[in-house]
Amino acid sequence: MKVVKITALWCSSCLVMNNVWSNLLKEKAIETISLDYDMDDISMYNVGEVLPVFIFYKDDKEIKRLVGEHSLSELKAVVEELS
């Protein structure tokens, strides 16, 4: 599984989720590509204005998308569901 994580420096929800995501990575090995909403060309991901966005891929196909803040337990459940 691979995850594209799109955040912005000015986004308070992104700052919260960066910490939550870091805690998840301490328990799970997940390939993560981190992109900045303002710095990277993210047009191919069809991201709206609500951040952060986590796009889960399996075999190079999008299988799930999470938008906004989520708890560590919610993220763990999604990872378990998709593994």
PDB file of C-alpha atoms in Angstrom:
ATOM      1  CA  MET A   1       0.000   0.000   0.000  1.00  0.00           C
ATOM      2  CA  LYS A   2       1.132   3.533  -0.781  1.00  0.00           C
ATOM      3  CA  VAL A   3      -0.317   6.786   0.560  1.00  0.00           C
ATOM      4  CA  VAL A   4      -0.109  10.250  -0.932  1.00  0.00           C
ATOM      5  CA  LYS A   5      -0.445  12.787   1.896  1.00  0.00           C
ATOM      6  CA  ILE A   6      -1.295  16.346   0.868  1.00  0.00           C
ATOM      7  CA  THR A   7      -0.950  19.057   3.503  1.00  0.00           C
ATOM      8  CA  ALA A   8      -0.147  22.764   3.817  1.00  0.00           C
ATOM      9  CA  LEU A   9       1.992  24.679   6.299  1.00  0.00           C
ATOM     10  CA  TRP A  10      -0.830  27.139   7.070  1.00  0.00           C
ATOM     11  CA  CYS A  11      -3.395  24.388   7.730  1.00  0.00           C
ATOM     12  CA  SER A  12      -3.955  23.704  11.446  1.00  0.00           C
ATOM     13  CA  SER A  13      -5.703  20.398  10.719  1.00  0.00           C
ATOM     14  CA  CYS A  14      -2.666  19.371   8.684  1.00  0.00           C
ATOM     15  CA  LEU A  15      -0.355  20.049  11.615  1.00  0.00           C
ATOM     16  CA  VAL A  16      -2.524  17.866  13.844  1.00  0.00           C
ATOM     17  CA  MET A  17      -2.665  15.094  11.257  1.00  0.00           C
ATOM     18  CA  ASN A  18       1.089  15.192  10.609  1.00  0.00           C
ATOM     19  CA  ASN A  19       1.556  14.170  14.257  1.00  0.00           C
ATOM     20  CA  VAL A  20      -1.139  11.499  14.060  1.00  0.00           C
ATOM     21  CA  TRP A  21       0.355  10.124  10.819  1.00  0.00           C
ATOM     22  CA  SER A  22       3.835  10.051  12.381  1.00  0.00           C
ATOM     23  CA  ASN A  23       2.470   8.010  15.285  1.00  0.00           C
ATOM     24  CA  LEU A  24       0.848   5.582  12.854  1.00  0.00           C
ATOM     25  CA  LEU A  25       4.130   5.150  10.985  1.00  0.00           C
ATOM     26  CA  LYS A  26       5.778   4.081  14.252  1.00  0.00           C
ATOM     27  CA  GLU A  27       3.480   1.039  14.188  1.00  0.00           C
ATOM     28  CA  LYS A  28       2.936   0.405  10.479  1.00  0.00           C
ATOM     29  CA  ALA A  29       5.323   0.474   7.542  1.00  0.00           C
ATOM     30  CA  ILE A  30       3.484   2.524   4.937  1.00  0.00           C
ATOM     31  CA  GLU A  31       5.114   4.030   1.871  1.00  0.00           C
ATOM     32  CA  THR A  32       4.175   7.707   2.090  1.00  0.00           C
ATOM     33  CA  ILE A  33       4.587  10.461  -0.467  1.00  0.00           C
ATOM     34  CA  SER A  34       4.144  13.849   1.201  1.00  0.00           C
ATOM     35  CA  LEU A  35       3.135  16.795  -0.967  1.00  0.00           C
ATOM     36  CA  ASP A  36       2.608  20.433  -0.073  1.00  0.00           C
ATOM     37  CA  TYR A  37      -0.672  21.939  -1.270  1.00  0.00           C
ATOM     38  CA  ASP A  38       1.038  25.222  -2.195  1.00  0.00           C
ATOM     39  CA  MET A  39       4.385  23.995  -3.492  1.00  0.00           C
ATOM     40  CA  ASP A  40       3.793  20.816  -5.484  1.00  0.00           C
ATOM     41  CA  ASP A  41       1.750  20.239  -8.622  1.00  0.00           C
ATOM     42  CA  ILE A  42      -1.172  18.348  -7.127  1.00  0.00           C
ATOM     43  CA  SER A  43      -3.693  18.930  -9.936  1.00  0.00           C
ATOM     44  CA  MET A  44      -3.601  15.262 -10.918  1.00  0.00           C
ATOM     45  CA  TYR A  45      -5.004  14.335  -7.479  1.00  0.00           C
ATOM     46  CA  ASN A  46      -8.197  16.428  -7.811  1.00  0.00           C
ATOM     47  CA  VAL A  47      -7.846  17.862  -4.320  1.00  0.00           C
ATOM     48  CA  GLY A  48     -10.456  20.324  -3.154  1.00  0.00           C
ATOM     49  CA  GLU A  49      -9.980  23.037  -0.567  1.00  0.00           C
ATOM     50  CA  VAL A  50     -10.359  20.882   2.562  1.00  0.00           C
ATOM     51  CA  LEU A  51      -7.081  19.579   3.916  1.00  0.00           C
ATOM     52  CA  PRO A  52      -5.342  17.337   4.704  1.00  0.00           C
ATOM     53  CA  VAL A  53      -5.976  14.677   2.094  1.00  0.00           C
ATOM     54  CA  PHE A  54      -4.744  11.091   2.364  1.00  0.00           C
ATOM     55  CA  ILE A  55      -5.045   9.054  -0.841  1.00  0.00           C
ATOM     56  CA  PHE A  56      -4.525   5.314  -0.440  1.00  0.00           C
ATOM     57  CA  TYR A  57      -3.256   3.289  -3.398  1.00  0.00           C
ATOM     58  CA  LYS A  58      -2.934  -0.407  -4.024  1.00  0.00           C
ATOM     59  CA  ASP A  59      -1.405  -1.666  -7.259  1.00  0.00           C
ATOM     60  CA  ASP A  60      -1.227   1.984  -8.434  1.00  0.00           C
ATOM     61  CA  LYS A  61      -5.013   2.410  -8.182  1.00  0.00           C
ATOM     62  CA  GLU A  62      -6.736   4.721  -5.735  1.00  0.00           C
ATOM     63  CA  ILE A  63      -8.712   2.621  -3.272  1.00  0.00           C
ATOM     64  CA  LYS A  64      -9.644   5.147  -0.586  1.00  0.00           C
ATOM     65  CA  ARG A  65      -9.449   8.848   0.200  1.00  0.00           C
ATOM     66  CA  LEU A  66      -9.638  10.496   3.619  1.00  0.00           C
ATOM     67  CA  VAL A  67     -10.150  14.255   3.920  1.00  0.00           C
ATOM     68  CA  GLY A  68      -9.796  16.333   7.074  1.00  0.00           C
ATOM     69  CA  GLU A  69      -8.871  15.332  10.617  1.00  0.00           C
ATOM     70  CA  HIS A  70      -9.111  11.726  11.785  1.00  0.00           C
ATOM     71  CA  SER A  71      -8.049   9.993  14.969  1.00  0.00           C
ATOM     72  CA  LEU A  72      -5.201   7.521  15.175  1.00  0.00           C
ATOM     73  CA  SER A  73      -7.697   4.712  15.753  1.00  0.00           C
ATOM     74  CA  GLU A  74      -9.615   5.710  12.615  1.00  0.00           C
ATOM     75  CA  LEU A  75      -6.424   5.666  10.553  1.00  0.00           C
ATOM     76  CA  LYS A  76      -5.416   2.287  11.990  1.00  0.00           C
ATOM     77  CA  ALA A  77      -8.838   0.872  11.099  1.00  0.00           C
ATOM     78  CA  VAL A  78      -8.534   2.109   7.509  1.00  0.00           C
ATOM     79  CA  VAL A  79      -5.041   0.665   7.137  1.00  0.00           C
ATOM     80  CA  GLU A  80      -6.190  -2.681   8.549  1.00  0.00           C
ATOM     81  CA  GLU A  81      -9.232  -2.690   6.249  1.00  0.00           C
ATOM     82  CA  LEU A  82      -7.111  -1.995   3.175  1.00  0.00           C
ATOM     83  CA  SER A  83      -4.202  -4.337   3.996  1.00  0.00           C
TER      84      SER A  83
END
